[in-house]
mmCIF file of C-alpha atoms and ligand atoms in Angstrom:
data_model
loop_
_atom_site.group_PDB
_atom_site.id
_atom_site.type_symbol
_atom_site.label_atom_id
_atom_site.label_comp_id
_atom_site.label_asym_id
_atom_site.label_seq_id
_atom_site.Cartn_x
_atom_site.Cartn_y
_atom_site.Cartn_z
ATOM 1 C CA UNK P 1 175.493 83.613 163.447
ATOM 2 C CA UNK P 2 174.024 86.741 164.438
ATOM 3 C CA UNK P 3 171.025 87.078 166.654
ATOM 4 C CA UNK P 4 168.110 89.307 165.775
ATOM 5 C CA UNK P 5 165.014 90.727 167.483
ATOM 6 C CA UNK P 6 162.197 88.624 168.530
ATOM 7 C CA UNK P 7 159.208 88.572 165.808
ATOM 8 C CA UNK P 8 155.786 88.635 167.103
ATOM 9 C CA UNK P 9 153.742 86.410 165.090
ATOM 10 C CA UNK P 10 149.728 85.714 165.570
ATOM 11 C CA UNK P 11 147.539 83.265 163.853
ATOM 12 C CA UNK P 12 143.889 83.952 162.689
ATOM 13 C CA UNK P 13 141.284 81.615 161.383
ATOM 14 C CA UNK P 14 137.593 80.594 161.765
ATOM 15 C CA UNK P 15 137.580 77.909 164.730
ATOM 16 C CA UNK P 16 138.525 74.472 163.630
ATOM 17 C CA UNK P 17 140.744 75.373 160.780
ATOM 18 C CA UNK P 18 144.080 73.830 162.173
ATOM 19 C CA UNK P 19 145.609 76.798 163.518
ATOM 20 C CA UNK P 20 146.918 74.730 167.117
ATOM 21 C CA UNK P 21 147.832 71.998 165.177
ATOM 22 C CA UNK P 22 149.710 73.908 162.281
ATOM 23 C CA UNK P 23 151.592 75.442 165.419
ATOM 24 C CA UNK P 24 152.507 72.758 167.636
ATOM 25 C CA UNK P 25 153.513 70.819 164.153
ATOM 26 C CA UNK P 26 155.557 73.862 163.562
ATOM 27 C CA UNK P 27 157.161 73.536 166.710
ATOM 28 C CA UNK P 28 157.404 69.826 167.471
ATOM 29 C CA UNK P 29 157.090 68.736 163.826
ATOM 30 C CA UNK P 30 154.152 66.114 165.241
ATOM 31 C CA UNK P 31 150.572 66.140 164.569
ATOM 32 C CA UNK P 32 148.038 66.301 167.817
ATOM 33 C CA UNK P 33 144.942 65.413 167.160
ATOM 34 C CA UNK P 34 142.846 67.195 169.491
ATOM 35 C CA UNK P 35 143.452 70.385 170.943
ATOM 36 C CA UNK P 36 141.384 72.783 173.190
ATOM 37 C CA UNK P 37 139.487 74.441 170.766
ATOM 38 C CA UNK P 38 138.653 77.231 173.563
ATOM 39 C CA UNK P 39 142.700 77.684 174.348
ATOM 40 C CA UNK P 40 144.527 80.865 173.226
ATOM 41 C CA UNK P 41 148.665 80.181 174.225
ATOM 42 C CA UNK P 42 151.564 82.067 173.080
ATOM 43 C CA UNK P 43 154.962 80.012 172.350
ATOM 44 C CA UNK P 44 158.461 80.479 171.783
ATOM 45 C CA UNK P 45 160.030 79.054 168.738
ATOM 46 C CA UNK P 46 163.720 79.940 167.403
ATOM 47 C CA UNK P 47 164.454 78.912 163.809
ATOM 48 C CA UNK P 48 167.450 79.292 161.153
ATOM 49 C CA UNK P 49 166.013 81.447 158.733
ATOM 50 C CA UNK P 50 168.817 81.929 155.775
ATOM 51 C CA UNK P 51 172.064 81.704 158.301
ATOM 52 C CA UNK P 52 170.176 84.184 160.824
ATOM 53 C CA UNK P 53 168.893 83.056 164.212
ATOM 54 C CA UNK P 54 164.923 84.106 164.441
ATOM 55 C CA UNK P 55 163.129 84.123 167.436
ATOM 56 C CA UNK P 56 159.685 83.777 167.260
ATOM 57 C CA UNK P 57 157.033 84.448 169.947
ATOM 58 C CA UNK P 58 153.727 82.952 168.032
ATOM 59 C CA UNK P 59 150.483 83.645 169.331
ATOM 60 C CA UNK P 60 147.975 80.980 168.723
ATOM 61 C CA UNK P 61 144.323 82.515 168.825
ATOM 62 C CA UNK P 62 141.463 80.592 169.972
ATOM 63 C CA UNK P 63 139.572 82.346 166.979
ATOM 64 C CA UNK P 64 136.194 83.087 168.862
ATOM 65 C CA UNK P 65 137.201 86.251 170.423
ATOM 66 C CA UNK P 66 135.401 89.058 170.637
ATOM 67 C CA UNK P 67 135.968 92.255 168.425
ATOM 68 C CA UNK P 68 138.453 93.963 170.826
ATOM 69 C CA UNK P 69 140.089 91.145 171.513
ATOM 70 C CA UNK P 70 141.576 90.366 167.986
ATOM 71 C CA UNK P 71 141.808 93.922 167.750
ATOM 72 C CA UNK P 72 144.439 93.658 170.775
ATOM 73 C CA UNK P 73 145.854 90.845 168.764
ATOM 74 C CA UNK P 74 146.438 92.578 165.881
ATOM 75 C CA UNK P 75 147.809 95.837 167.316
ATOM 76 C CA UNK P 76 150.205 93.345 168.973
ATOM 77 C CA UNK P 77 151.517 91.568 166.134
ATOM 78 C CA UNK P 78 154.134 92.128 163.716
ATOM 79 C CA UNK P 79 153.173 89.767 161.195
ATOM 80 C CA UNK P 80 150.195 87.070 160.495
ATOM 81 C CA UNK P 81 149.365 83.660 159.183
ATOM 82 C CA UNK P 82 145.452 83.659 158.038
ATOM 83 C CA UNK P 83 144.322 79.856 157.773
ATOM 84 C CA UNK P 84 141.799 78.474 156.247
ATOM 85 C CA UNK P 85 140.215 74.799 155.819
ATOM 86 C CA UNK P 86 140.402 73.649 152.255
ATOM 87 C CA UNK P 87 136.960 71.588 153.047
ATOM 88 C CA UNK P 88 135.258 74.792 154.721
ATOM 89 C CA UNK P 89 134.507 77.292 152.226
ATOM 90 C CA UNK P 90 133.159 79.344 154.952
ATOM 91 C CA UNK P 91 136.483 79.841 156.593
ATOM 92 C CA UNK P 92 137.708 80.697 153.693
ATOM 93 C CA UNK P 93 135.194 83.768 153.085
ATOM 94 C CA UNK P 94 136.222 84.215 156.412
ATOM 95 C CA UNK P 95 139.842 85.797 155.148
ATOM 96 C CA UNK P 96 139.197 88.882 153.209
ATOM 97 C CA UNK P 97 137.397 90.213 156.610
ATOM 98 C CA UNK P 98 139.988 89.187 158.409
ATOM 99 C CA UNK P 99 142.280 90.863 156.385
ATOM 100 C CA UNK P 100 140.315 93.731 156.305
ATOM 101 C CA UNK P 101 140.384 93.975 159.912
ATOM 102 C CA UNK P 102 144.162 93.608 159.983
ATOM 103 C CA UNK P 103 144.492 96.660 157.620
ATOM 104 C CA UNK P 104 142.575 98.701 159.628
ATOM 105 C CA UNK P 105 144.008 98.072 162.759
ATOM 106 C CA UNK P 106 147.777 98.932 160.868
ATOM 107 C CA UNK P 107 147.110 101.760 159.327
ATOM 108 C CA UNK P 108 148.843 102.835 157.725
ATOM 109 C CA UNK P 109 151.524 100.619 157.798
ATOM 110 C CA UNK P 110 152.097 97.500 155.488
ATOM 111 C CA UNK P 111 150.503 94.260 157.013
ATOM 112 C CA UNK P 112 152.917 91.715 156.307
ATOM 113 C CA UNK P 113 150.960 88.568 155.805
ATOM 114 C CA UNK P 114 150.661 84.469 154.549
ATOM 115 C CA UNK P 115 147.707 82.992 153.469
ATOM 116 C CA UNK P 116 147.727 78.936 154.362
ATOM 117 C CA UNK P 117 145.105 76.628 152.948
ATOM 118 C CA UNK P 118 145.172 73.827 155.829
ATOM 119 C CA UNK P 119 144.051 69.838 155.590
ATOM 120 C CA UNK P 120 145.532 69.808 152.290
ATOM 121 C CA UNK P 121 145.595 65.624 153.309
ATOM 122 C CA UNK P 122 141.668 66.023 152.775
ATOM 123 C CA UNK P 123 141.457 66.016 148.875
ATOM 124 C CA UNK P 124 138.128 64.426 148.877
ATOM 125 C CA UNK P 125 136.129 66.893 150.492
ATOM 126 C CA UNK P 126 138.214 69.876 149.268
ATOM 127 C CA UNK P 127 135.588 72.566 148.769
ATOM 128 C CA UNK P 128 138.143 75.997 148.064
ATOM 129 C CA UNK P 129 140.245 75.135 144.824
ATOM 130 C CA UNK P 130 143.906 75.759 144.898
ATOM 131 C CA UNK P 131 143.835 78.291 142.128
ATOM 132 C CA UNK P 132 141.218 80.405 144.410
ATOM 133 C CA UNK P 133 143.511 79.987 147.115
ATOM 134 C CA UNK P 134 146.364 81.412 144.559
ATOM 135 C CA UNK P 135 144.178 84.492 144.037
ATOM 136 C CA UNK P 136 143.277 85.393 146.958
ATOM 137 C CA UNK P 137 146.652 85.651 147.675
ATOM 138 C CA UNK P 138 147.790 87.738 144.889
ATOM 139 C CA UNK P 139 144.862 89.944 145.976
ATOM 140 C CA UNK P 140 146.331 90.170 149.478
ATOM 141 C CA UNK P 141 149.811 90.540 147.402
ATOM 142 C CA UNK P 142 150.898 87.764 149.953
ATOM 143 C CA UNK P 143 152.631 83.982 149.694
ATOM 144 C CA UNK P 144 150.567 81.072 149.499
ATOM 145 C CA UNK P 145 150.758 77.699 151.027
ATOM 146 C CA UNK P 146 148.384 74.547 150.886
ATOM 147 C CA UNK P 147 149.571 72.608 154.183
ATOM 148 C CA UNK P 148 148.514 69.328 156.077
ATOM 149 C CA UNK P 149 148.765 69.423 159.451
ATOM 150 C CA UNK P 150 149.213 65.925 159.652
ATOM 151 C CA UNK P 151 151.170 65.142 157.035
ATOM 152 C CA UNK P 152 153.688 67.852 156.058
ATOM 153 C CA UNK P 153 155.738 66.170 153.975
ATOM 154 C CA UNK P 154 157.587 68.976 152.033
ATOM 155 C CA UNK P 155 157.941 70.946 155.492
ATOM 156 C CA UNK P 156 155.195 73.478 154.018
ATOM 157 C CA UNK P 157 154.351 74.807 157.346
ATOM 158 C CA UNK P 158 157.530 76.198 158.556
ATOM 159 C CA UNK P 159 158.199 77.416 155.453
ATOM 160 C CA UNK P 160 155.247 78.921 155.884
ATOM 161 C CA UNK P 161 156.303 80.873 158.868
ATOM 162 C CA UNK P 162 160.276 81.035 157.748
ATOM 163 C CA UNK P 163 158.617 83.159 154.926
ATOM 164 C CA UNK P 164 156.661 85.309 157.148
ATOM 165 C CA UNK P 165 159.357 85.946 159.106
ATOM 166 C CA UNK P 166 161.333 87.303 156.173
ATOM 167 C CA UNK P 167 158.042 89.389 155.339
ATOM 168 C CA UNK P 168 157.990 91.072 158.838
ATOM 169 C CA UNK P 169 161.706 91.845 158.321
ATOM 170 C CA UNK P 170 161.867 93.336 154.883
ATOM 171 C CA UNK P 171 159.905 96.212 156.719
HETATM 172 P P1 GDP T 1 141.912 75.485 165.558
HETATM 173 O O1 GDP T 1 140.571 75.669 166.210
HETATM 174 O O2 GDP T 1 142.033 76.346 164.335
HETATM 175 O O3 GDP T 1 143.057 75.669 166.490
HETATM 176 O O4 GDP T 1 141.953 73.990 165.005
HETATM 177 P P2 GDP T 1 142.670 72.697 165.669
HETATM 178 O O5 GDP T 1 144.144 72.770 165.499
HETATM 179 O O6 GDP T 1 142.147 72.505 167.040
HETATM 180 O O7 GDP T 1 142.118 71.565 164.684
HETATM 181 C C1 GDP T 1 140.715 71.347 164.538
HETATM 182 C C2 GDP T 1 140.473 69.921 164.095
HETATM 183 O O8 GDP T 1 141.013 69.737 162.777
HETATM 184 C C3 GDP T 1 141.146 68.868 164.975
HETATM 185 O O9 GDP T 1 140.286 67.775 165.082
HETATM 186 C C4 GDP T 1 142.401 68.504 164.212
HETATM 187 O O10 GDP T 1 142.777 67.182 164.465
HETATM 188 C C5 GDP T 1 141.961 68.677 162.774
HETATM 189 N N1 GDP T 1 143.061 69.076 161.867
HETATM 190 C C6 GDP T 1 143.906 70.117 162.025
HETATM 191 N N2 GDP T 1 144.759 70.204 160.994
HETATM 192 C C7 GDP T 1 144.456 69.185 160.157
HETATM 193 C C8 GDP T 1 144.984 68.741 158.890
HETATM 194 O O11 GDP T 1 145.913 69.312 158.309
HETATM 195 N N3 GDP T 1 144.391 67.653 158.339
HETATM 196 C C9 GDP T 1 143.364 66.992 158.948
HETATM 197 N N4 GDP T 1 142.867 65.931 158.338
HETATM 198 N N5 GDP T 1 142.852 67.388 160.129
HETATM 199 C C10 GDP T 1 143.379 68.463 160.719
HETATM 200 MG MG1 MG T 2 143.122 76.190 168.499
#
């Protein structure tokens, strides 16, 4: 199998939308409860992505940074998972100025990019409808995935990432 580069991957999202647990579920394939909410971490994560060894160096923000800070964090990136919480509707206005951000940042090069809808477990108080999820997306011209970080059944999250990695390497 042939080993590629290392693919720097960062993770942006209104605090409290499931970004440390989407990770360390990524990465342990458990759900922790409670995280530090304050804690930015980077990790290491190697994955088979269509017979090709990917490394993956995934960068976790605590997303209550300042300005330059996720400025630094996008400059440093290759590639990037926005989150939202299905039963926040603010996060999810939250994404197009994230987004926005992101493009500047890049300019002018492509922003390769996943949308996730997280807590997908939380039908009942779903406030952001799939389908405005799904447009979004094809706004962004970027994949889609609603995810549960507790209960990811149909291994949604890491194909989540897997397709972000592909994203990043298309370029
Ligand atoms: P972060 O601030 O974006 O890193 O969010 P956390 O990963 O710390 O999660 C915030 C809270 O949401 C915690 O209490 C988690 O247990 C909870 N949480 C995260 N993902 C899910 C999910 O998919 N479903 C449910 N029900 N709760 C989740
Ligand atoms: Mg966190």
């Amino acid at each position: 199998m042939a080993k590629s580069p290392e693919v720097k991957l960062a993770v942006f999202g209104r605090a409290g939308v499931g970004k440390s647990a989407l990770v360390v579920r990524l990465l342990t394939k458990r759900f922790i409860w409670e995280y530090d909410p304050t804690l930015e971490s980077t990790y290491r994560h190697q994955a088979n992505i269509d017979d090709e060894m990917v490394s993956m160096e995934i960068l976790d923000t605590a997303g209550q940074e300042d300005t330059q800070q996720r400025e630094g964090h996008m400059r440093w990136g290759d590639g990037f998972v926005i989150v939202y919480d299905i039963t926040d509707r603010v996060s999810f206005e939250e994404v197009a100025p994230l987004r926005g951000l992101l493009e500047e940042v890049k300019k002018p090069k492509h922003v390769p990019l996943v949308l996730i809808g997280n807590k997908a477990d939380l039908e009942h108080a779903r406030q952001v409808a799939t389908e405005e999820g799904e447009r979004l997306a094809a706004d962004m011209a970027c994949a889609f995935y609603e995810c549960s970080a507790c209960s990811d059944q149909g291994g949604g999250v890491a194909e989540a990432f897997h397709e972000l990695c592909r994203e990043v390497r298309r370029r």
